[in-house]
Coordinates of C-alpha atoms in Angstrom, one line a residue:
M12 CA -16.8 110.1 215.6
S13 CA -16.8 106.7 214.4
R14 CA -15.7 105.5 211.0
R15 CA -18.2 104.5 208.3
P16 CA -17.9 100.9 207.3
V17 CA -15.6 100.2 204.3
P18 CA -17.9 100.0 201.4
L19 CA -18.6 96.8 199.1
P20 CA -18.5 97.8 195.4
A21 CA -22.1 97.3 194.0
E22 CA -21.1 94.9 191.4
H23 CA -20.1 92.4 194.1
I24 CA -23.5 92.3 196.2
P25 CA -25.5 89.8 194.2
P26 CA -28.9 91.4 192.8
G27 CA -31.8 91.2 195.4
T28 CA -29.4 90.3 198.4
P29 CA -31.3 91.4 201.4
E30 CA -29.7 93.0 204.5
W31 CA -29.7 91.3 207.7
R32 CA -31.1 94.0 210.0
T33 CA -31.4 94.5 213.6
A34 CA -34.9 93.4 214.0
D35 CA -34.2 89.9 212.2
V36 CA -30.8 89.6 214.1
R37 CA -32.6 90.0 217.6
R38 CA -34.9 87.2 216.4
W39 CA -31.8 85.1 215.3
L40 CA -30.3 86.0 218.9
D41 CA -33.0 85.0 220.7
A42 CA -32.8 81.6 219.3
V43 CA -30.1 80.7 221.6
P44 CA -30.2 77.5 223.6
A45 CA -31.7 77.7 227.1
R46 CA -29.1 78.1 229.9
W47 CA -29.5 74.6 231.5
A48 CA -28.5 73.2 227.9
H49 CA -24.9 74.7 228.0
P50 CA -22.3 71.9 227.5
L51 CA -20.5 73.3 230.5
F52 CA -23.1 71.7 233.0
A53 CA -23.3 68.5 230.9
F54 CA -19.9 68.0 231.1
L55 CA -19.3 68.6 234.8
A56 CA -22.4 66.1 235.6
L57 CA -20.8 63.6 233.3
A58 CA -17.3 64.1 234.6
V59 CA -18.5 63.9 238.4
S60 CA -20.7 60.6 237.6
V61 CA -17.8 59.1 235.8
A62 CA -15.4 59.7 238.6
W63 CA -17.9 58.3 241.2
E64 CA -18.6 54.9 239.2
V65 CA -14.8 54.7 238.9
T66 CA -14.1 54.6 242.6
A67 CA -17.4 53.1 243.6
A68 CA -18.1 50.4 241.1
P69 CA -16.8 46.8 242.3
V70 CA -13.5 45.7 240.6
P71 CA -13.2 41.7 240.2
A72 CA -10.2 40.6 241.9
C73 CA -7.6 38.9 239.7
T74 CA -7.6 35.0 240.2
S75 CA -5.7 32.2 238.5
A76 CA -8.9 31.2 236.9
E77 CA -9.8 34.6 235.6
P78 CA -6.3 36.5 235.7
C79 CA -6.0 40.3 234.8
G80 CA -4.8 41.1 231.5
S81 CA -5.6 43.6 228.6
D82 CA -9.2 44.5 228.6
W83 CA -9.6 45.7 225.1
P84 CA -13.4 46.1 225.0
G85 CA -13.2 48.1 228.0
L86 CA -10.3 50.3 226.7
A87 CA -12.5 50.7 223.6
V88 CA -15.4 52.0 225.9
A89 CA -13.0 54.3 227.8
V90 CA -12.1 55.8 224.5
V91 CA -15.8 56.2 223.4
L92 CA -16.5 57.9 226.9
V93 CA -13.6 60.4 226.9
L94 CA -14.5 61.3 223.3
S95 CA -18.2 61.7 224.3
L96 CA -16.9 64.5 226.8
Y97 CA -15.2 66.3 224.1
W98 CA -18.1 65.8 221.5
V99 CA -20.4 67.6 224.0
W100 CA -18.8 70.7 223.3
R101 CA -17.8 70.2 219.4
Q102 CA -19.7 67.4 217.8
P103 CA -23.4 67.1 219.6
R104 CA -24.8 64.7 217.0
L105 CA -21.5 62.3 217.8
A106 CA -21.8 62.7 221.7
I107 CA -25.2 61.6 221.6
G108 CA -24.2 58.1 219.7
G109 CA -21.1 58.1 222.1
L110 CA -23.0 58.3 225.2
A111 CA -25.5 55.6 224.0
V112 CA -22.7 53.1 223.4
T113 CA -21.3 53.9 227.1
V114 CA -24.7 53.3 228.6
V115 CA -25.3 50.1 226.6
A116 CA -21.8 48.9 227.4
L117 CA -22.4 49.6 231.1
A118 CA -25.7 47.5 230.9
A119 CA -23.8 44.7 228.8
E120 CA -21.4 44.1 231.5
D121 CA -23.6 44.1 234.6
G122 CA -27.0 43.8 233.3
V123 CA -29.7 46.2 234.0
S124 CA -29.1 45.6 237.8
A125 CA -26.2 47.6 237.3
F126 CA -28.2 50.9 237.7
A127 CA -29.0 49.7 241.0
R128 CA -25.7 51.1 242.2
P129 CA -26.1 54.9 243.0
S130 CA -23.0 55.7 241.1
A131 CA -24.1 53.9 237.8
L132 CA -27.7 55.5 238.1
A133 CA -26.0 58.7 238.5
Y134 CA -24.0 58.2 235.2
L135 CA -27.4 57.4 233.4
L136 CA -29.3 60.3 234.6
A137 CA -26.1 62.6 233.7
A138 CA -26.1 60.8 230.1
G139 CA -29.7 61.4 229.9
F140 CA -29.4 65.3 230.8
A141 CA -26.5 65.4 228.4
V142 CA -28.5 64.1 225.6
A143 CA -31.5 66.3 226.3
G144 CA -29.1 69.3 226.3
L145 CA -27.5 68.2 222.9
V146 CA -31.0 67.5 221.2
H147 CA -32.1 70.9 222.4
R148 CA -28.9 72.5 221.0
L149 CA -29.6 70.7 217.9
A150 CA -33.2 72.1 217.7
V151 CA -32.1 75.6 218.4
A152 CA -29.5 75.2 215.5
G153 CA -32.3 74.1 213.2
R154 CA -34.3 77.1 214.3
Q155 CA -31.6 79.7 213.8
R156 CA -31.3 78.2 210.3
A157 CA -34.8 78.7 209.5
L158 CA -34.6 82.3 210.9
A159 CA -31.7 82.9 208.5
L160 CA -33.5 81.4 205.6
E161 CA -36.6 83.6 206.3
A162 CA -34.2 86.8 206.3
A163 CA -32.5 86.0 203.0
G164 CA -36.0 85.3 201.4
S165 CA -35.6 84.0 197.8
A166 CA -32.2 85.4 197.5
A167 CA -29.8 82.5 196.6
Q168 CA -26.2 82.8 194.7
P169 CA -23.5 80.3 193.9
L170 CA -20.4 80.4 196.2
P171 CA -17.8 82.6 194.6
E172 CA -15.4 80.7 192.5
A173 CA -12.4 81.2 194.7
A174 CA -14.3 79.6 197.6
R175 CA -15.2 76.7 195.7
T176 CA -11.4 75.7 195.5
F177 CA -10.8 76.4 199.1
R178 CA -10.4 72.9 200.9
R179 CA -9.8 72.2 204.6
G180 CA -9.8 69.1 206.7
R181 CA -6.7 67.6 205.5
L182 CA -4.6 68.8 208.4
S183 CA -7.0 67.0 210.6
F184 CA -6.7 63.8 208.5
V185 CA -2.9 64.1 208.7
L186 CA -2.9 64.5 212.4
A187 CA -5.6 61.7 213.0
A188 CA -3.4 59.4 211.0
V189 CA -0.2 60.3 213.3
F190 CA -2.2 59.9 216.6
L191 CA -3.6 56.7 215.2
A192 CA -0.5 55.3 214.2
V193 CA 0.7 55.9 217.8
A194 CA -2.3 54.0 219.1
G195 CA -1.5 51.4 216.9
L196 CA 2.2 51.2 218.0
G197 CA 0.8 50.9 221.7
V198 CA -1.5 48.1 220.7
W199 CA 1.6 46.4 219.2
Q200 CA 3.5 46.8 222.1
A201 CA 0.9 45.6 224.7
L202 CA 0.2 42.5 222.5
G203 CA 4.2 41.9 222.5
V204 CA 4.1 42.1 226.1
A205 CA 1.2 39.4 226.4
D206 CA 3.1 37.0 223.9
A207 CA 6.2 37.5 225.9
Y208 CA 4.5 36.2 229.0
E209 CA 2.9 33.4 227.0
Q210 CA 6.5 32.2 225.7
R211 CA 7.8 32.5 229.3
A212 CA 4.9 30.6 230.9
A213 CA 5.3 27.8 228.2
K214 CA 9.0 27.2 229.6
A215 CA 8.5 28.1 233.2
A216 CA 7.6 26.1 236.0
H217 CA 4.1 26.3 237.5
L218 CA 4.2 26.1 241.3
S219 CA 1.2 27.0 244.2
G220 CA 2.4 28.5 247.2
E221 CA 1.2 30.7 250.5
V222 CA 1.2 34.1 250.9
T223 CA 3.4 34.6 254.2
A224 CA 3.7 38.2 254.3
V225 CA 2.2 41.3 252.4
D226 CA 4.0 44.7 252.1
E227 CA 1.2 46.9 250.3
G228 CA 3.5 50.1 250.4
E229 CA 5.9 48.5 248.1
G230 CA 3.2 46.1 246.5
V231 CA 5.3 42.8 247.2
L232 CA 3.9 39.5 248.3
T233 CA 6.1 37.1 250.1
V234 CA 5.1 33.5 248.9
T235 CA 6.5 30.4 250.2
A236 CA 6.2 27.6 247.2
E237 CA 7.8 24.2 247.6
G238 CA 10.0 25.2 250.5
R239 CA 11.1 28.2 248.8
T240 CA 10.6 31.9 249.7
R241 CA 9.8 34.3 246.8
R242 CA 9.2 37.8 246.6
V243 CA 6.6 38.7 244.0
E244 CA 5.2 42.0 242.6
T245 CA 1.7 42.7 242.7
A246 CA -0.6 45.7 241.6
F247 CA -3.2 44.6 243.9
P248 CA -1.9 43.6 247.2
E249 CA -5.0 44.0 249.1
D250 CA -6.5 41.2 247.2
F251 CA -3.9 38.6 248.5
P252 CA -3.7 38.7 252.3
A253 CA -1.5 36.5 254.3
G254 CA -2.4 32.7 254.3
T255 CA -3.9 33.1 250.5
R256 CA -2.9 30.2 248.2
V257 CA -1.4 31.6 245.0
D258 CA -0.3 30.1 241.8
L259 CA 3.0 31.4 240.3
V260 CA 5.1 31.1 237.0
A261 CA 8.7 30.8 238.0
D262 CA 11.7 30.7 236.3
G263 CA 15.0 31.0 238.0
D264 CA 14.8 33.5 240.5
G265 CA 12.0 35.5 238.9
A266 CA 8.3 34.6 239.6
V267 CA 4.9 36.4 238.5
L268 CA 1.5 35.6 239.8
V269 CA -0.7 33.7 237.2
A270 CA -3.2 35.8 238.5
E271 CA -1.5 39.0 237.3
P272 CA 0.7 37.6 234.5
Y273 CA 2.1 41.0 232.8
D274 CA 1.5 44.7 233.2
A275 CA 0.9 46.5 229.7
F276 CA -0.8 49.6 231.5
G277 CA 1.8 52.0 230.2
W278 CA 1.0 50.9 226.5
E279 CA -2.8 50.8 227.3
L280 CA -2.6 54.4 228.3
L281 CA -0.8 55.4 225.1
V282 CA -3.3 53.2 223.2
L283 CA -6.2 55.3 225.0
G284 CA -4.5 58.7 224.5
G285 CA -3.5 58.3 220.8
S286 CA -7.1 56.7 220.1
V287 CA -8.8 59.6 221.7
V288 CA -6.6 62.5 219.9
G289 CA -6.6 60.6 216.7
L290 CA -10.2 59.8 216.6
A291 CA -11.0 63.5 217.6
F292 CA -9.0 64.9 214.7
L293 CA -10.7 62.3 212.5
A294 CA -14.2 63.2 213.4
N295 CA -13.2 67.1 213.2
G296 CA -11.9 66.6 209.7
I297 CA -14.7 64.4 208.2
T298 CA -17.1 66.8 209.7
G299 CA -15.3 70.1 208.3
H300 CA -14.9 68.1 204.9
L301 CA -18.5 67.3 204.7
A302 CA -19.8 70.7 205.6
A303 CA -17.5 72.3 203.1
R304 CA -18.7 69.9 200.5
R305 CA -22.4 71.0 201.1
L306 CA -21.7 74.6 201.0
R307 CA -20.1 74.3 197.6
R308 CA -23.1 71.8 196.3
E309 CA -25.7 74.2 195.3
P310 CA -26.9 78.0 195.3
L311 CA -26.7 79.4 198.9
P312 CA -28.7 82.0 200.8
V313 CA -27.1 85.4 200.6
L314 CA -27.1 88.3 203.4
H315 CA -25.9 91.7 203.4
V316 CA -24.0 92.2 206.5
L317 CA -21.1 94.1 208.2
V318 CA -18.0 92.1 209.6
R319 CA -15.0 92.9 211.5
E320 CA -12.1 90.8 212.8
G321 CA -11.6 90.5 216.5
E322 CA -8.2 92.0 217.7
E323 CA -7.5 89.5 220.4
D324 CA -8.8 86.3 218.8
G325 CA -8.6 86.8 215.1
R326 CA -12.1 85.9 214.7
T327 CA -14.4 87.3 212.0
Y328 CA -17.3 88.8 213.9
V329 CA -20.7 89.3 212.0
F330 CA -22.9 92.4 212.7
A331 CA -26.2 93.5 211.6
A332 CA -26.3 95.7 208.3
D333 CA -27.6 98.8 210.1
D334 CA -25.2 98.3 213.0
T335 CA -22.8 100.7 211.8
E336 CA -21.1 101.3 215.0
G337 CA -20.4 97.8 215.6
R338 CA -22.0 97.5 219.1
R339 CA -23.5 94.1 218.9
P340 CA -22.0 90.9 217.2
V341 CA -24.3 88.3 216.1
L342 CA -21.9 85.3 215.0
C343 CA -18.2 84.7 214.9
F344 CA -16.0 82.3 213.4
H345 CA -12.2 81.8 212.2
S346 CA -11.8 82.3 208.2
L347 CA -9.0 82.5 205.8
Y348 CA -8.8 83.9 202.3
A349 CA -9.7 81.6 199.5
F350 CA -8.3 82.0 196.1
E351 CA -9.1 80.2 192.8
D352 CA -6.0 78.5 192.8
D353 CA -5.7 78.0 196.4
E354 CA -4.1 74.7 197.4
E355 CA -3.2 75.3 200.8
D356 CA -5.1 73.8 203.6
F357 CA -5.7 75.0 207.2
D358 CA -8.2 73.4 209.7
E359 CA -10.3 74.4 212.6
E360 CA -7.9 72.8 215.1
E361 CA -5.3 75.4 214.3
F362 CA -7.5 78.1 215.1
D363 CA -10.1 77.1 217.8
R364 CA -8.4 78.8 220.5
E365 CA -9.5 82.0 222.5
E366 CA -6.3 83.9 222.5
F367 CA -3.0 83.8 220.4
D368 CA 0.4 84.9 221.4
G369 CA 4.2 84.4 220.2
G370 CA 6.3 86.3 217.7
D371 CA 5.7 86.8 213.6
P372 CA 6.0 83.3 212.2
A373 CA 6.5 84.7 208.6
S374 CA 6.9 87.7 206.5
G375 CA 6.0 88.4 202.9
D376 CA 3.0 89.2 201.0
D377 CA 1.0 86.0 201.6
P378 CA -2.4 87.2 202.9
D379 CA -3.0 84.0 205.1
L380 CA 0.6 84.3 206.6
R381 CA 0.0 87.9 207.2
K382 CA -3.2 87.6 208.8
I383 CA -1.9 84.7 211.2
A384 CA 1.2 87.2 211.9
E385 CA -1.1 90.0 212.8
I386 CA -2.9 87.7 215.2
L387 CA 0.2 86.8 217.0
R388 CA 1.7 90.2 217.3
G389 CA -1.6 91.4 218.9
G390 CA -2.1 95.2 218.9
G391 CA -2.3 97.5 216.3
P392 CA -5.2 99.6 214.9
T393 CA -8.9 98.6 215.7
P394 CA -9.8 96.8 212.4
P395 CA -12.5 98.4 210.6
L396 CA -16.0 97.4 210.0
R397 CA -16.5 96.3 206.6
E398 CA -19.4 95.8 204.3
A399 CA -19.8 92.0 203.3
V400 CA -21.9 89.3 201.5
L401 CA -22.5 86.4 203.5
Y402 CA -22.6 82.9 201.7
G403 CA -24.8 80.3 203.6
A404 CA -27.5 80.1 206.0
P405 CA -25.8 81.1 209.4
Y406 CA -26.7 78.9 212.7
A407 CA -24.5 77.3 215.5
G408 CA -22.3 74.7 213.9
A409 CA -22.7 75.8 210.1
E410 CA -20.1 76.7 207.5
V411 CA -20.1 80.1 205.8
A412 CA -18.2 82.1 203.5
F413 CA -18.3 85.8 202.7
A414 CA -16.9 88.6 200.5
A415 CA -15.4 91.9 201.4
R416 CA -12.8 94.3 201.0
E417 CA -9.7 94.6 203.3
D418 CA -9.8 98.3 203.9
E419 CA -10.4 101.6 202.4
D420 CA -7.3 101.4 200.4
D421 CA -7.6 98.1 199.1
P422 CA -9.7 98.0 195.8
E423 CA -9.8 94.2 195.6
V424 CA -12.5 92.3 197.0
A425 CA -11.5 89.0 198.8
V426 CA -13.3 86.1 199.6
E427 CA -12.9 84.2 203.2
C428 CA -14.1 81.1 204.2
S429 CA -14.8 79.6 207.6
V430 CA -12.2 77.2 209.1
T431 CA -14.2 77.1 212.3
A432 CA -18.1 76.4 212.7
V433 CA -20.3 79.3 213.2
R434 CA -20.9 80.3 217.0
P435 CA -23.3 82.8 218.4
T436 CA -21.6 85.5 220.2
L437 CA -24.1 85.2 223.2
P438 CA -22.9 82.4 225.4
E439 CA -25.9 80.2 226.2
W440 CA -25.9 80.8 229.9
R441 CA -26.1 84.6 229.9
G442 CA -29.8 84.5 229.3
R443 CA -31.4 86.9 226.7
G444 CA -32.6 90.3 226.4
P445 CA -31.0 93.8 225.3
Q446 CA -29.4 94.4 228.4
R447 CA -27.8 91.1 228.5
R448 CA -26.5 91.7 224.8
E449 CA -25.1 94.8 225.7
R450 CA -22.7 93.4 228.1
T451 CA -21.7 90.7 225.9
S452 CA -20.3 93.0 223.1
P453 CA -16.8 93.2 221.8
R454 CA -14.6 95.6 223.2
R455 CA -15.8 99.4 223.1
S456 CA -14.0 101.8 220.7
A457 CA -11.5 104.5 222.1
D458 CA -14.1 107.1 221.1
E459 CA -17.0 105.7 223.0
I460 CA -14.4 105.3 226.2
A461 CA -13.3 108.7 225.6
A462 CA -16.7 110.2 225.7
R463 CA -17.0 109.1 229.4
M464 CA -14.0 110.5 230.5
T465 CA -13.0 114.1 231.5
P466 CA -9.3 115.5 231.3
T467 CA -7.7 115.6 234.6
A468 CA -4.5 117.8 235.5
G469 CA -3.3 115.3 237.8
P470 CA -1.9 112.0 236.9
R471 CA -4.6 109.2 236.5
V472 CA -4.0 105.9 239.0
W473 CA -5.3 102.3 238.2
R474 CA -4.5 99.9 240.8
A475 CA -5.3 96.4 241.7
H476 CA -9.1 96.1 242.6
G477 CA -10.9 93.5 244.8
F478 CA -11.0 90.7 242.4
S479 CA -7.5 90.9 241.5
R480 CA -6.4 91.0 245.1
A481 CA -8.7 88.1 246.1
I482 CA -6.8 86.0 243.1
G483 CA -3.4 87.1 244.8
L484 CA -4.3 86.1 248.2
G485 CA -5.7 82.6 247.0
L486 CA -2.4 82.1 245.0
L487 CA -0.5 83.1 248.4
L488 CA -2.2 80.5 250.1
V489 CA -1.2 77.9 247.5
Q490 CA 2.0 79.0 247.6
G491 CA 2.5 78.6 251.4
G492 CA 0.5 75.3 251.3
G493 CA 2.9 74.0 248.4
V494 CA 6.1 75.1 250.4
W495 CA 4.8 73.4 253.4
A496 CA 3.8 70.0 251.6
A497 CA 7.2 70.3 249.6
L498 CA 9.3 70.4 253.0
D499 CA 7.1 68.3 255.1
D500 CA 9.3 65.4 254.3
G501 CA 12.6 66.7 254.5
P502 CA 15.0 66.8 251.7
S503 CA 13.6 64.9 248.6
W504 CA 13.3 65.0 244.9
S505 CA 10.0 66.9 245.5
W506 CA 11.9 70.2 246.3
L507 CA 12.8 70.1 242.5
W508 CA 9.3 71.4 241.9
L509 CA 9.6 74.6 243.5
V510 CA 12.2 75.8 241.1
P511 CA 9.9 76.3 238.0
A512 CA 6.8 76.9 240.5
L513 CA 8.0 79.3 243.1
P514 CA 9.2 82.1 240.4
W515 CA 5.7 81.9 238.6
L516 CA 3.7 81.8 242.1
L517 CA 5.9 84.9 243.1
T518 CA 5.5 86.9 240.3
S519 CA 1.6 86.3 240.1
V520 CA 1.0 86.8 243.7
A521 CA 3.0 90.2 243.7
T522 CA 1.2 91.2 240.6
A523 CA -2.4 90.5 241.5
L524 CA -1.9 92.1 245.0
T525 CA -0.2 95.3 243.8
W526 CA -0.2 95.8 240.2
R527 CA -0.5 99.7 239.2
I528 CA -0.7 101.7 235.9
T529 CA -0.2 105.6 236.2
A530 CA -0.7 107.9 233.4
D531 CA 0.9 111.3 233.4
R532 CA 1.9 113.8 230.9
D533 CA 4.8 111.8 229.3
G534 CA 3.4 108.3 229.3
L535 CA 2.8 105.3 231.5
W536 CA 4.3 104.1 234.7
V537 CA 3.5 100.2 234.9
T538 CA 4.4 98.7 238.3
G539 CA 4.5 94.9 238.2
A540 CA 6.1 92.4 240.5
W541 CA 9.6 93.0 240.3
R542 CA 10.1 96.8 238.6
V543 CA 8.2 100.0 237.8
R544 CA 8.6 100.4 234.0
R545 CA 8.4 103.8 232.2
V546 CA 6.6 103.4 228.7
P547 CA 6.5 107.1 226.8
W548 CA 3.3 107.7 224.8
D549 CA 5.0 108.0 221.8
V550 CA 6.3 104.3 221.6
I551 CA 3.0 102.8 222.7
T552 CA 1.2 100.9 219.8
S553 CA -1.8 99.2 221.7
V554 CA -2.9 98.8 225.0
R555 CA -5.5 95.7 225.4
H556 CA -6.9 93.3 227.9
H557 CA -5.2 90.0 227.4
E558 CA -5.7 86.4 229.1
D559 CA -6.7 88.1 232.5
G560 CA -3.8 90.6 232.1
I561 CA -3.0 94.2 230.5
R562 CA -0.6 94.1 227.7
V563 CA 0.9 97.4 226.5
G564 CA 2.2 97.0 223.0
R565 CA 5.6 99.1 222.3
A566 CA 6.8 99.8 218.6
K567 CA 10.5 98.6 219.3
D568 CA 10.8 96.6 222.3
S569 CA 8.6 93.6 223.7
S570 CA 5.4 94.5 225.1
V571 CA 4.9 95.3 228.8
D572 CA 2.5 92.7 230.3
L573 CA 0.8 92.5 234.0
S574 CA -0.6 89.1 234.9
P575 CA -3.0 88.4 236.5
T576 CA -4.9 91.5 237.2
G577 CA -8.2 89.6 238.0
W578 CA -10.3 86.9 236.8
A579 CA -12.6 88.2 234.0
W580 CA -14.3 84.9 233.5
L581 CA -15.7 85.1 237.3
E582 CA -16.3 88.8 237.3
R583 CA -18.6 88.4 234.0
R584 CA -20.5 85.7 235.9
T585 CA -21.1 87.7 238.8
G586 CA -22.5 90.5 236.7
R587 CA -19.6 92.6 236.9
E588 CA -17.4 94.5 234.3
P589 CA -13.8 93.2 234.4
G590 CA -11.7 95.8 236.3
A591 CA -8.7 95.0 234.2
E592 CA -10.8 95.3 230.8
R593 CA -12.0 98.7 232.1
V594 CA -8.5 100.0 232.8
A595 CA -7.2 98.7 229.2
D596 CA -10.2 100.5 227.4
E597 CA -9.4 103.8 229.6
V598 CA -5.8 103.7 229.0
R599 CA -6.2 102.9 225.3
A600 CA -8.7 106.0 225.3
L601 CA -6.0 108.1 226.5
L602 CA -3.2 106.7 223.9
H603 CA -5.7 108.0 221.1
R604 CA -7.1 111.0 222.7
P605 CA -4.0 113.1 223.8
D606 CA -6.6 115.8 225.0
L607 CA -7.5 113.6 227.8
R608 CA -4.1 113.0 229.1
P609 CA -2.9 114.6 232.3
D610 CA -1.0 117.6 232.4
A611 CA 1.4 116.8 235.3
E612 CA 4.0 114.2 236.2
A613 CA 3.3 111.5 238.5
T614 CA 5.4 111.5 241.7
S615 CA 7.4 108.5 243.1
G616 CA 4.4 107.8 245.4
Q617 CA 2.0 107.6 242.8
Q618 CA 4.2 105.5 240.5
G619 CA 3.8 102.4 242.9
M620 CA 6.3 100.0 244.4
P621 CA 6.9 96.4 243.4
V622 CA 6.5 94.0 246.1
G623 CA 8.1 90.8 244.5
P624 CA 11.6 91.3 246.4
P625 CA 9.9 91.5 249.8
L626 CA 7.7 88.5 249.1
V627 CA 10.6 86.4 248.3
A628 CA 11.9 87.3 251.7
L629 CA 8.7 86.4 253.4
T630 CA 8.7 83.2 251.5
V631 CA 12.3 82.2 252.6
L632 CA 11.2 83.3 256.2
W633 CA 8.1 80.9 255.8
G634 CA 10.3 78.2 254.5
A635 CA 12.5 78.5 257.5
A636 CA 9.7 78.6 259.8
V637 CA 8.4 75.3 258.3
L638 CA 11.6 73.4 258.5
L639 CA 12.0 74.7 262.4
L640 CA 8.5 73.5 263.1
L641 CA 8.7 70.0 261.8

């Protein structure tokens, strides 16, 4: 029997607050973007067209009249381009502006005739497709906001006092300052390299000579000038074939091409990376700060809803007020507690991840730290559904707050504010309709799973399924090809990559091909890559599907993990329920329902056998065969 939602005291529900019921929720969920507008498609189209343009666009040769140096305008356009690829996912409005800048820059550099090149035309079309999708997503967000306001009616309340003092965005500003300072350091160093060359050129001799030989492998030209032969390094040896006249700046035994006066590529790359990351944090900080200010500015629409925390990602999931079983989440976001004297700040960049893993970072009574620690630890009982009042009109990209009790034993009503933008729980590419929505619901409860299971006398066995074995075979091919490539040229430094890569590949291949979980009377037998571990029922605290693996939490020791056990993303895209997710659900049902557990003990044959050691021997034989064949 499912638990009833944790009630919210009536005095904390503003008068006239309407319930956000299933009928209104369905209309809101139906207003999701069309499949073609998913940012993944725009990102792929832009990335492919950019790669094509970079490889196909003509690159002017470096000459003495027009030497190669730091191209700061081009670097600025590159920064905007990379940011636009990121903003396609996170900041639609900024992405539209960024893509417009890149198209204008391309036209300004080569004229409108630049789009006669197939690669440039492909980028123009990709940018147009991306902008169309972004405009569509913004329009849909407006439609969702209108539907939320319609559901709220005339009910409007000021934000709770605790939420008014909640601030976010400062962490993004600090990180932006750090990375922009790094970019500034890169600019300073690159300019220093250019200044050093200018000072050298002012004191050095200027010579003209003829290229007599070209070593393209080493990037070295042999130049004869004034009866003396010099070896000169170049980044583009193909631009200076034998017989070409070149100008040199020479001092002593050293010489550089006037066409290629200095190399500041490393510093320019630092400028690119620092600028992209810094500006991304800056944009996120400004956006979050302004959105939070708008949330505090005026009375807000309020809705009576149900909320629950996700067990694996720590997000707050919102459900319709009449969905007391918590079957269909409407939207989700990360949130943190707000207090009237709140001075701490957390930013969306800290929490915009799908999974959390690691140890307990802190202990004590701080609710924020306790909440983060629970996310990091994972496991534990399923969080309860809670009645809540949602402040703010929810739509994709919005900021909201809500008030709810933590659990039945906590008399206090806590206020939480979103620290990431609202996101509908229906991914845009999955289509619409009740059947589609049912597949996208969060993990089913143990009671719901148990209702579909019948007690058995013999042990229950779950083993690697088709998708998992396909992943294992694919990784096995990668492993074999990697060993061949590393040994192909004989002993070299490339063999060092085998040290970290081979153990990971061996473990992943062995697990994906033959993982097994056997449940018997006393507990679980978990067969991984290297051993079979016994986990008694009384020490198991949780069983969950985690990052394409299965994690069995234990009370005292570290968790027992199997990974990979499939590819949940691809399995869902092909219309299937992830096999490992189903296994985790059924094992969890046995954990919470002892009456469903088997009566017998598992035999050695049912426990499974790890294949890691034989796979090591096979890999050694393969490596020896490669060395003998080469």
